[in-house]
C-alpha positions as a LaTeX table, in Angstrom:
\begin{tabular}{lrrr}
\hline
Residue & $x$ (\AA) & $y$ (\AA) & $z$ (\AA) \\
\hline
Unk1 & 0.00 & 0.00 & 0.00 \\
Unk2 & 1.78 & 3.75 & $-1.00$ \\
Unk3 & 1.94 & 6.14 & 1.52 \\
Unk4 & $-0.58$ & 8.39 & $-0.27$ \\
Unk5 & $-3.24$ & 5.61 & 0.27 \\
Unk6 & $-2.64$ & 5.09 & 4.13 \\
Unk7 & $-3.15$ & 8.99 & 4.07 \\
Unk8 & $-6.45$ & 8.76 & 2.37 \\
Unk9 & $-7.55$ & 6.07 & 5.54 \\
Unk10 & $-6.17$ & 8.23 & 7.93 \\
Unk11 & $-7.72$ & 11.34 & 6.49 \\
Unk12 & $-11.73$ & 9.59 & 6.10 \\
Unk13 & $-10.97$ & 8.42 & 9.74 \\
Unk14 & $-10.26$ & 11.76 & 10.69 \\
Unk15 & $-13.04$ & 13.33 & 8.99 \\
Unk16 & $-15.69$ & 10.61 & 10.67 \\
Unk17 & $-14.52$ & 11.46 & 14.27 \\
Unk18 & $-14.80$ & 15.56 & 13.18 \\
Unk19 & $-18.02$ & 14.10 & 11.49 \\
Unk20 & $-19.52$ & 13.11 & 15.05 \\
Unk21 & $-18.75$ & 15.76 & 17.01 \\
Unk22 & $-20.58$ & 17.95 & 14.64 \\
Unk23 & $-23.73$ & 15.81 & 15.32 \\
Unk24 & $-23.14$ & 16.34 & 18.92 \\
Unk25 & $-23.11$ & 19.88 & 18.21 \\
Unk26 & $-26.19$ & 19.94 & 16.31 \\
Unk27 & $-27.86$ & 21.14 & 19.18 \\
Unk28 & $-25.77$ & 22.55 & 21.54 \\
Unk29 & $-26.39$ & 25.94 & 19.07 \\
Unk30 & $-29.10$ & 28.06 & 17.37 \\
Unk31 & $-27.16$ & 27.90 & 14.25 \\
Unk32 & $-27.88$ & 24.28 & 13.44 \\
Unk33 & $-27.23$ & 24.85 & 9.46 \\
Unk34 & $-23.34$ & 25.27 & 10.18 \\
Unk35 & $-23.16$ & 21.74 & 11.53 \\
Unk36 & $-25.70$ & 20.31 & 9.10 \\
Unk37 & $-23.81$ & 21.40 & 6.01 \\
Unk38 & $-20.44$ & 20.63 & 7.70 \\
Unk39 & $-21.24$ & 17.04 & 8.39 \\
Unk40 & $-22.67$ & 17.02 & 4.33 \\
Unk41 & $-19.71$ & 18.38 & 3.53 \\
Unk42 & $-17.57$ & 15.99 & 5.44 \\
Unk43 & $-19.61$ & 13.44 & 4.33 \\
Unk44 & $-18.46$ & 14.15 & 0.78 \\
Unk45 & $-15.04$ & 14.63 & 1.26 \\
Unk46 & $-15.09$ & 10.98 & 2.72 \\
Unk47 & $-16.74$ & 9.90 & $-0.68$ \\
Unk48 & $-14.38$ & 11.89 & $-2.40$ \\
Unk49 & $-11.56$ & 10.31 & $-0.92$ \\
Unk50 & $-12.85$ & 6.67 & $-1.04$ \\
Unk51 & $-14.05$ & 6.81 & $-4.76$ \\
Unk52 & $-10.08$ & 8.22 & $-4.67$ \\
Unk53 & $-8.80$ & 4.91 & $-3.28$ \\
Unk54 & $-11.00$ & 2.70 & $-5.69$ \\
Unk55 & $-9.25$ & 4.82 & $-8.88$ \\
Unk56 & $-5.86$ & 3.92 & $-6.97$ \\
Unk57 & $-7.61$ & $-0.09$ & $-7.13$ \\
Unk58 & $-7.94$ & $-0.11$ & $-10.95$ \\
Unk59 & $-12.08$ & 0.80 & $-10.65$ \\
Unk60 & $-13.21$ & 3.25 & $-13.53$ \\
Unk61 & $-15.20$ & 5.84 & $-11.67$ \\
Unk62 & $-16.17$ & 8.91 & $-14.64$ \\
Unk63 & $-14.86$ & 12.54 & $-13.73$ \\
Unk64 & $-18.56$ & 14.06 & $-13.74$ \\
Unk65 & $-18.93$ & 12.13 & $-10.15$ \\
Unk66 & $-15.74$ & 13.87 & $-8.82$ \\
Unk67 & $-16.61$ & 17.17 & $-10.26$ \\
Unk68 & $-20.48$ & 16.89 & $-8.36$ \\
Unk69 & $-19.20$ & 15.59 & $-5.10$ \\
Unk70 & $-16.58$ & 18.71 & $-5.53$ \\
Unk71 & $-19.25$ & 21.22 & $-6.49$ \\
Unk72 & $-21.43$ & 19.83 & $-3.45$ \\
Unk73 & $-18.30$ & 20.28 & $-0.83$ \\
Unk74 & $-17.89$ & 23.67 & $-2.00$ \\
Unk75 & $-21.29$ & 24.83 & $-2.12$ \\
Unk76 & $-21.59$ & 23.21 & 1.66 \\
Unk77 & $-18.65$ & 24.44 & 2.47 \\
Unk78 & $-19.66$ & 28.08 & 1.62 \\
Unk79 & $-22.63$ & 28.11 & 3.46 \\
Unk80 & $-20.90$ & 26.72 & 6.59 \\
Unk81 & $-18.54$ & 30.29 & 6.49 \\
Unk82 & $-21.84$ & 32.19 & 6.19 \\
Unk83 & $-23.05$ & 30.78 & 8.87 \\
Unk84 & $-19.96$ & 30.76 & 11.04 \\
Unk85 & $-20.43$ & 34.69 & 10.32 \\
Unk86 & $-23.79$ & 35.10 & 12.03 \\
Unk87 & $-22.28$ & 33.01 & 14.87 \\
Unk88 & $-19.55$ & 34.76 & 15.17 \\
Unk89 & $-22.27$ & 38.29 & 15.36 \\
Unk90 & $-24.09$ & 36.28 & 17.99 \\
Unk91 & $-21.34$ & 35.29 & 20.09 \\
Unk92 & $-20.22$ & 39.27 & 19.60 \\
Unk93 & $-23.88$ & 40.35 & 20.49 \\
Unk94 & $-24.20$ & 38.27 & 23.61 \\
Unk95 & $-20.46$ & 39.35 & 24.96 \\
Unk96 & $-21.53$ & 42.98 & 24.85 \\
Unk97 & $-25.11$ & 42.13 & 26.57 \\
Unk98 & $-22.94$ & 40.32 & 29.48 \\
Unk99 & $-21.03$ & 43.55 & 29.77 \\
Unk100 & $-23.20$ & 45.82 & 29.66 \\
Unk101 & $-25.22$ & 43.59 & 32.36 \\
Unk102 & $-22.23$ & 43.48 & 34.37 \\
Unk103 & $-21.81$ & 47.40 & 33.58 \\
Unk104 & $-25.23$ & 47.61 & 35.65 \\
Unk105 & $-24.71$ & 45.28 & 37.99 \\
Unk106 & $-21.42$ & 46.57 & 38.89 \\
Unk107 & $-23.28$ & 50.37 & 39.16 \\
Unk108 & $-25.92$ & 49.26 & 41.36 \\
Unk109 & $-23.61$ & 48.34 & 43.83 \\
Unk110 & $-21.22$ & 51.01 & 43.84 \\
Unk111 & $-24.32$ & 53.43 & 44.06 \\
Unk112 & $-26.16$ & 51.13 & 46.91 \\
Unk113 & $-22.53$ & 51.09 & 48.62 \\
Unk114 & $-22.86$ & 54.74 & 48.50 \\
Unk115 & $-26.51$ & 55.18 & 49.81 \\
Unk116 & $-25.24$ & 53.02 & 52.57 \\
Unk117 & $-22.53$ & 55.08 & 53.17 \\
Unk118 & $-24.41$ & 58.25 & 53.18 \\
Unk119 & $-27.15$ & 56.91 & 55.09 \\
Unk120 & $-24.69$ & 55.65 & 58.18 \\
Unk121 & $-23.18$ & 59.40 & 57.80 \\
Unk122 & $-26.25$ & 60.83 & 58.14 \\
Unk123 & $-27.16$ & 58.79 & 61.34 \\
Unk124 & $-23.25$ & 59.46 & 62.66 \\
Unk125 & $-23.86$ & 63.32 & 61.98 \\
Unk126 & $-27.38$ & 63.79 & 63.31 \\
Unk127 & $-27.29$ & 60.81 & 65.91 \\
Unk128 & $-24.37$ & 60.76 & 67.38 \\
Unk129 & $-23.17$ & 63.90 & 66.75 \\
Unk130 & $-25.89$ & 66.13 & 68.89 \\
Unk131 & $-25.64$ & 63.87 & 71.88 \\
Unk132 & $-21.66$ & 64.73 & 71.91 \\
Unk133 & $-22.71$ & 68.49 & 71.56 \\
Unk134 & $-24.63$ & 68.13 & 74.39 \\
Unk135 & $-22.19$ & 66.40 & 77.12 \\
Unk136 & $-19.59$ & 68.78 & 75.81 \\
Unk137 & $-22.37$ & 71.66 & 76.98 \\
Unk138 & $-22.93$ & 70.13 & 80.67 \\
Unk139 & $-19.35$ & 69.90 & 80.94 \\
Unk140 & $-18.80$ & 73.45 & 80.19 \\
Unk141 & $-21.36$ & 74.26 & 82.61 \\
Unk142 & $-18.95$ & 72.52 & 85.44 \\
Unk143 & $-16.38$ & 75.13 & 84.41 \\
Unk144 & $-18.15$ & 78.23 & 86.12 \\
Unk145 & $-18.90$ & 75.87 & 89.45 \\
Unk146 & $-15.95$ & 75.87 & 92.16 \\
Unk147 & $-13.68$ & 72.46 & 91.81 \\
Unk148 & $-10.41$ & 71.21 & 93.58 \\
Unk149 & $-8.02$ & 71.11 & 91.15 \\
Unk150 & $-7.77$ & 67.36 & 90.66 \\
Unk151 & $-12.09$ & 67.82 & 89.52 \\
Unk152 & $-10.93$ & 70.24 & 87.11 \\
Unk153 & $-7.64$ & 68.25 & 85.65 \\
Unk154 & $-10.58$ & 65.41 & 85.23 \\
Unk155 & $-13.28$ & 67.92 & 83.82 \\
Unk156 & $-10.47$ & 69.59 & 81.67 \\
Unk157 & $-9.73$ & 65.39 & 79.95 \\
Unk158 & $-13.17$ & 64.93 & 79.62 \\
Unk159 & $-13.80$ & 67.83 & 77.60 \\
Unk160 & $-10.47$ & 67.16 & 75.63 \\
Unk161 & $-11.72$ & 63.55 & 74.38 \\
Unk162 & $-14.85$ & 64.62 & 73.77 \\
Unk163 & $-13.40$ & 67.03 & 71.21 \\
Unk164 & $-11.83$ & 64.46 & 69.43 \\
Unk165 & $-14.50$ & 62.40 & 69.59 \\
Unk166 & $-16.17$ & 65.32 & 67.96 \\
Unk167 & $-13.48$ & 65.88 & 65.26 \\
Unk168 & $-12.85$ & 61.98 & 64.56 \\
Unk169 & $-16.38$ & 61.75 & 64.21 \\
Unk170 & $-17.09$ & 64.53 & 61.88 \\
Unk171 & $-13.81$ & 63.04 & 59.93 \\
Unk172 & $-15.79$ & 59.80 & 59.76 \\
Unk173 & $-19.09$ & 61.41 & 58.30 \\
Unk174 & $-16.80$ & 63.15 & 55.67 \\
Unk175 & $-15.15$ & 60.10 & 54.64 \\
Unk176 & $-17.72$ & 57.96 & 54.33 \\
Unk177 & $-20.41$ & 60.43 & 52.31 \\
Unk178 & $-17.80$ & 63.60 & 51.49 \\
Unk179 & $-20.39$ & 66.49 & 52.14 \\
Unk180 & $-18.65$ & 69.06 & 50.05 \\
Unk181 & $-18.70$ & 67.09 & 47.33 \\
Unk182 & $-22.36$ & 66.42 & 47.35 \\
Unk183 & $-23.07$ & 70.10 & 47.79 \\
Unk184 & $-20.44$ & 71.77 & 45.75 \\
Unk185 & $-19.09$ & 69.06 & 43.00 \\
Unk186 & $-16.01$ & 67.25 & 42.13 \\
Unk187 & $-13.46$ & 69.71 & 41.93 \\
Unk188 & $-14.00$ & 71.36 & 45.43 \\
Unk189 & $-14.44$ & 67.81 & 47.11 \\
Unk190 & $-11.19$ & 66.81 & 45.50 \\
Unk191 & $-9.60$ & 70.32 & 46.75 \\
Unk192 & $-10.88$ & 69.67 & 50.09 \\
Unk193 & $-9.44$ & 66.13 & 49.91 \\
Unk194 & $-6.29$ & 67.43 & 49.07 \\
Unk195 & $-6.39$ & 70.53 & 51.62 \\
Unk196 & $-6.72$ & 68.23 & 54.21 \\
Unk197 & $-3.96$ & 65.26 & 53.76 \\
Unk198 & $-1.86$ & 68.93 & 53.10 \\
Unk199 & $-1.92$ & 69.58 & 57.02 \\
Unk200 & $-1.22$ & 66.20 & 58.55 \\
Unk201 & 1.22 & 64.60 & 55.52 \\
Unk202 & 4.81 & 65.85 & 54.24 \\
Unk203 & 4.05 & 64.86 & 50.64 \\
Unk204 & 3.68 & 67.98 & 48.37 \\
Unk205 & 0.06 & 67.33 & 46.73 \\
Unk206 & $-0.87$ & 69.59 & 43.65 \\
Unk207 & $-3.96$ & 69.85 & 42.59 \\
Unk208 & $-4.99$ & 72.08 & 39.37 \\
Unk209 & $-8.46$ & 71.76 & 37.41 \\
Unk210 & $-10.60$ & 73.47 & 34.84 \\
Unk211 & $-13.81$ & 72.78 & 36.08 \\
Unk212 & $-14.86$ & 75.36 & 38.74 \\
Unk213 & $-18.07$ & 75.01 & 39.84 \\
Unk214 & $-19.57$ & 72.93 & 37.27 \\
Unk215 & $-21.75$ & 70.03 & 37.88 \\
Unk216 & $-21.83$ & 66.42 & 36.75 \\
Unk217 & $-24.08$ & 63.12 & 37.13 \\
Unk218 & $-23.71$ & 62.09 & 40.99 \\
Unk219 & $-22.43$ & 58.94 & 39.91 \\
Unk220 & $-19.30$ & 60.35 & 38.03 \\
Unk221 & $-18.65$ & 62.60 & 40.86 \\
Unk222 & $-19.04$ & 59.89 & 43.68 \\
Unk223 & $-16.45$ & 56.92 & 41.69 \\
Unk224 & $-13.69$ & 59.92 & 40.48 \\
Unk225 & $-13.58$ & 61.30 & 43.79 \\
Unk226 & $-12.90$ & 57.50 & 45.01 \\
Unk227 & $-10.87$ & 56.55 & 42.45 \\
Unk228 & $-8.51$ & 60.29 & 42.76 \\
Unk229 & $-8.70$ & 59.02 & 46.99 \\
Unk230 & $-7.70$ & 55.63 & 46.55 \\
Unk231 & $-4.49$ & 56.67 & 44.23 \\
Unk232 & $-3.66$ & 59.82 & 47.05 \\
Unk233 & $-4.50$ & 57.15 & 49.64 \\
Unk234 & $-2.17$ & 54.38 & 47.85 \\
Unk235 & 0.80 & 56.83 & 46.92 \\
Unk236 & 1.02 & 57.79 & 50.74 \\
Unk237 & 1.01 & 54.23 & 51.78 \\
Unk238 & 3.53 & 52.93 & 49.71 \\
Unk239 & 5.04 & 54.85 & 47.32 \\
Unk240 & 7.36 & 56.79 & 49.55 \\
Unk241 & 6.92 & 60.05 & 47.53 \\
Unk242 & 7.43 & 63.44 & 48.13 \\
Unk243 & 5.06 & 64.82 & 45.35 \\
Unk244 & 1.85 & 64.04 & 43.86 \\
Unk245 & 0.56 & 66.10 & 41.08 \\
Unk246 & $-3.66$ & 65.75 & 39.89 \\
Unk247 & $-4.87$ & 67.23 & 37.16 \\
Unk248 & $-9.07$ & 67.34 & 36.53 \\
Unk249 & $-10.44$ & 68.56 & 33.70 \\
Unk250 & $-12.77$ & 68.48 & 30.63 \\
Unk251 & $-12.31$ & 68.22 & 27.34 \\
Unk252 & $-15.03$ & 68.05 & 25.39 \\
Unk253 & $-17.56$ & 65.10 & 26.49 \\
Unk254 & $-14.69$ & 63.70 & 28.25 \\
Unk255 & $-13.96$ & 64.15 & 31.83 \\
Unk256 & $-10.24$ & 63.05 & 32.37 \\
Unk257 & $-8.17$ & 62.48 & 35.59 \\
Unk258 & $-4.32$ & 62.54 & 35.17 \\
Unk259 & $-2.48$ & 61.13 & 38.35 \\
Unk260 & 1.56 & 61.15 & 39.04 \\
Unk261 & 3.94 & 60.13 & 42.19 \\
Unk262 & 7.65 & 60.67 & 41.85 \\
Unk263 & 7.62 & 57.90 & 44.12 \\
Unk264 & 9.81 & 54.31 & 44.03 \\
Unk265 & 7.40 & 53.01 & 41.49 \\
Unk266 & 6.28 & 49.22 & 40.83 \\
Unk267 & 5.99 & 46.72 & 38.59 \\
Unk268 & 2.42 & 47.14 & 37.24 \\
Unk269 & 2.02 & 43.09 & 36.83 \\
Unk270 & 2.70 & 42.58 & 39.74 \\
Unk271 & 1.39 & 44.76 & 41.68 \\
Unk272 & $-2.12$ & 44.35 & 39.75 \\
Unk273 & $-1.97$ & 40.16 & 40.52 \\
Unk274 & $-1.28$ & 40.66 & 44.49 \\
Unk275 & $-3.58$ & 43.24 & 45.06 \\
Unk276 & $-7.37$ & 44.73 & 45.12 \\
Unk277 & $-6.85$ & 48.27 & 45.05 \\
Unk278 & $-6.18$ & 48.55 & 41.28 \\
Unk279 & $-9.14$ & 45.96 & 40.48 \\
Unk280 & $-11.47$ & 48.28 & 42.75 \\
Unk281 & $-10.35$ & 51.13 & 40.63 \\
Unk282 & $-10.58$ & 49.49 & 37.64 \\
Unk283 & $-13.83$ & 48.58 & 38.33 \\
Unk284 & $-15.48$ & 51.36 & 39.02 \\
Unk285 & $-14.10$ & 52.98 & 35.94 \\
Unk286 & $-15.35$ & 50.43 & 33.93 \\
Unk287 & $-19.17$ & 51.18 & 35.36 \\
Unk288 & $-18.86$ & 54.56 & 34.02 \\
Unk289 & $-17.80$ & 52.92 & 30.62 \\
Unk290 & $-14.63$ & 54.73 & 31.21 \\
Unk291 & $-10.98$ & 54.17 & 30.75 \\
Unk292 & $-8.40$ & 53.41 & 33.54 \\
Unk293 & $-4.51$ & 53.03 & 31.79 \\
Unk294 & $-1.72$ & 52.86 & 34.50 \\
Unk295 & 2.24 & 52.72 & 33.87 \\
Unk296 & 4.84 & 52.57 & 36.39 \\
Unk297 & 8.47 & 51.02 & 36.74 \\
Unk298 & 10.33 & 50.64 & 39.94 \\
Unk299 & 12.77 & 54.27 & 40.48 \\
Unk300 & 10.35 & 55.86 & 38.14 \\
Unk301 & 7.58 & 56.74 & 40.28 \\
Unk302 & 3.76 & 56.20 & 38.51 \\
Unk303 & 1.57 & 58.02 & 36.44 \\
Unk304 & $-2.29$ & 56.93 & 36.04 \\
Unk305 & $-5.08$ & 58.08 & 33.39 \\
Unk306 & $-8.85$ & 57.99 & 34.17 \\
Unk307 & $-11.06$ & 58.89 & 30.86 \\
Unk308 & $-14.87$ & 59.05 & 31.31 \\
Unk309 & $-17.41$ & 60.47 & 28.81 \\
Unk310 & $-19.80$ & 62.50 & 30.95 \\
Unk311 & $-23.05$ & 61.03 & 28.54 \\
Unk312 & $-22.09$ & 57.69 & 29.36 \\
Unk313 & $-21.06$ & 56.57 & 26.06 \\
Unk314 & $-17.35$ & 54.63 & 25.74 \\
Unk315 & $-14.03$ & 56.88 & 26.94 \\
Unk316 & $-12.12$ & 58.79 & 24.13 \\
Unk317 & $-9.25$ & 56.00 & 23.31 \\
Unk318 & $-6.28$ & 58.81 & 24.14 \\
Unk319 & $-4.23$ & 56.07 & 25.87 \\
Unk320 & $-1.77$ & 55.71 & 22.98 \\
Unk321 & $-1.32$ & 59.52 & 23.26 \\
Unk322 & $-0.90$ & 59.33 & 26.81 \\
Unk323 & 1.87 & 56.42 & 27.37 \\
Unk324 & 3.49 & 58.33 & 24.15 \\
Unk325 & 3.80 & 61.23 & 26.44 \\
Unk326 & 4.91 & 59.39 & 29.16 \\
Unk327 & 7.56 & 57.70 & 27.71 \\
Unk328 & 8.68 & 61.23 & 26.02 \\
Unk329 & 8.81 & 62.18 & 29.52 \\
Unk330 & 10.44 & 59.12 & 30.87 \\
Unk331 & 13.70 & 60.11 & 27.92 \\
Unk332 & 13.74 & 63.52 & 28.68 \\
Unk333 & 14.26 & 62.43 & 32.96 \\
Unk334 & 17.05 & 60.15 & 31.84 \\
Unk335 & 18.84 & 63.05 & 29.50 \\
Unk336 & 18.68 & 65.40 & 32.11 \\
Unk337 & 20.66 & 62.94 & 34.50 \\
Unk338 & 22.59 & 62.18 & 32.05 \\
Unk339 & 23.57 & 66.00 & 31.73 \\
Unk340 & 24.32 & 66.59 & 34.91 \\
Unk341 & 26.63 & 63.62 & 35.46 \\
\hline
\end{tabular}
């Protein structure tokens, strides 16, 4: 037997195993015409290639059989691509329903996270915060009564703690539902933010925006402010820098946040496998439809895009733009060390 026959074997075996697992796939699909016309088609080929080994056995078969077993395979063959097409479109179709389900599903809990948030700040500020107003009151009332001086080293750390109670607890309320930025938008909330961390931290924190006073949907205000805190909160933690530089602002539909640390930098890969933080972030980007890029090597601090179209519709793709820069950056650091070697 010549080696081109045992191929012809081995090839109608293979094409009778591909042959029954496109029965089995018959309806495992909507699209049961693509495996219909490719089990004709492999059908034919296995005709085609036995009527091939009968030539090879000294059988006259006439070429008009071979040419309508090849028009058959063809034709068969050409409807299975159409077909694969509209699969291919439904496979497409039912990816982007998943995300945009898991685009909603994700929102409702960021913006149920945040009712509960605001709700426990509103119970901390008008609960909790009245009765400490009031003790704080009665003490002060002890003041103008006559006390031995160990009653008014006591009555003097009472009133002490209770203002920090007071001040932790109004810290609390502002970090879990940030007041300011419900009443007064993004940029002053970040400002705010920033003001703060400014008189209890070292790190230089610059903060520069376009916006002003102008307004966006609560739920693009409420997931940058988070995202902007979670990068300030991360930078302090463990980047070891000594500047931070934000810029906010708005270019055309798109409201963009641009984030960099001069701090010791990270391996992104690595950083993004061990951890949550980035994957938070990320996520609540990705309800907004928006675009979170992030590049960072270890001595070369880290820089960080958020892109979110304010209508809702998909972020401007400006990352290419944006590493470009970056890099450009990166070069003109290294020069300048070069230069002053």
């Amino acid at each position: 037997m010549r080696a081109v026959e045992i191929l012809m074997i081995v090839s109608i075996v293979l094409q009778v195993i591909a042959m029954g697992i496109a029965l089995l796939l018959v309806n495992k699909t909507k699209f049961k015409a693509l495996w219909i016309c490719c089990i004709i088609a492999l059908v034919l080929l296995s005709v085609e290639r036995f009527l091939q080994l009968r030539l090879f056995a000294g059988f006259e078969i006439s070429d008009l059989t071979f040419a309508w077993v090849g028009i058959v395979v063809s034709l068969s063959f050409s409807i299975c691509v159409v077909c694969a097409r509209f699969l291919v479109n439904h496979v497409d179709k039912v990816s982007l329903e998943r995300r945009i389900l898991e685009n909603r599903l994700m929102t409702a809990v960021l913006r149920t996270e945040e009712r509960s948030r605001a709700s426990f700040s509103r119970e901390l500020h008008d609960g909790l915060g009245p009765l400490l107003s009031s003790a704080k009151m009665s003490l002060s009332a002890l003041q103008r009564i006559e006390l031995s001086d160990k009653d008014r080293l006591v009555l003097q750390n009472s009133t002490a703690a209770i203002d920090e109670a007071i001040r932790s607890l109004r810290e609390i309320s502002n970090n879990l539902s940030p007041h300011i930025l419900n009443n007064f938008g993004l940029a002053r909330g970040i400002k705010n933010f920033v003001d703060r961390l400014g008189t209890v931290r070292d790190t230089h924190i610059t903060f520069s925006t376009t916006l002003g006073d102008k307004r966006f949907d609560s739920n693009i205000e409420v997931i940058i402010y988070r995202v902007v805190c979670e990068l300030i909160n991360n930078s302090l933690k463990h980047a070891s820098c000594t500047d931070i530089d934000i810029t906010l602002k708005l270019g055309g539909k798109y409201l963009s946040v641009e984030y960099r640390d001069n701090g010791c930098g990270f391996s992104v890969r690595d950083v993004e496998s061990r951890g949550m933080g980035l994957s938070n972030i990320r996520s609540r980007v990705s309800s907004l439809n928006g675009k979170f890029t992030l590049s960072s090597r270890p001595g070369e601090g880290m820089q960080a895009k958020v892109s979110v179209a304010i209508d809702g519709t998909a972020a401007n793709p400006t990352d290419e733009e944006y590493e470009t820069n970056n890099r450009r950056r990166g070069n003109d650091k290294r020069r300048g060390k070069d230069s002053t070697r």
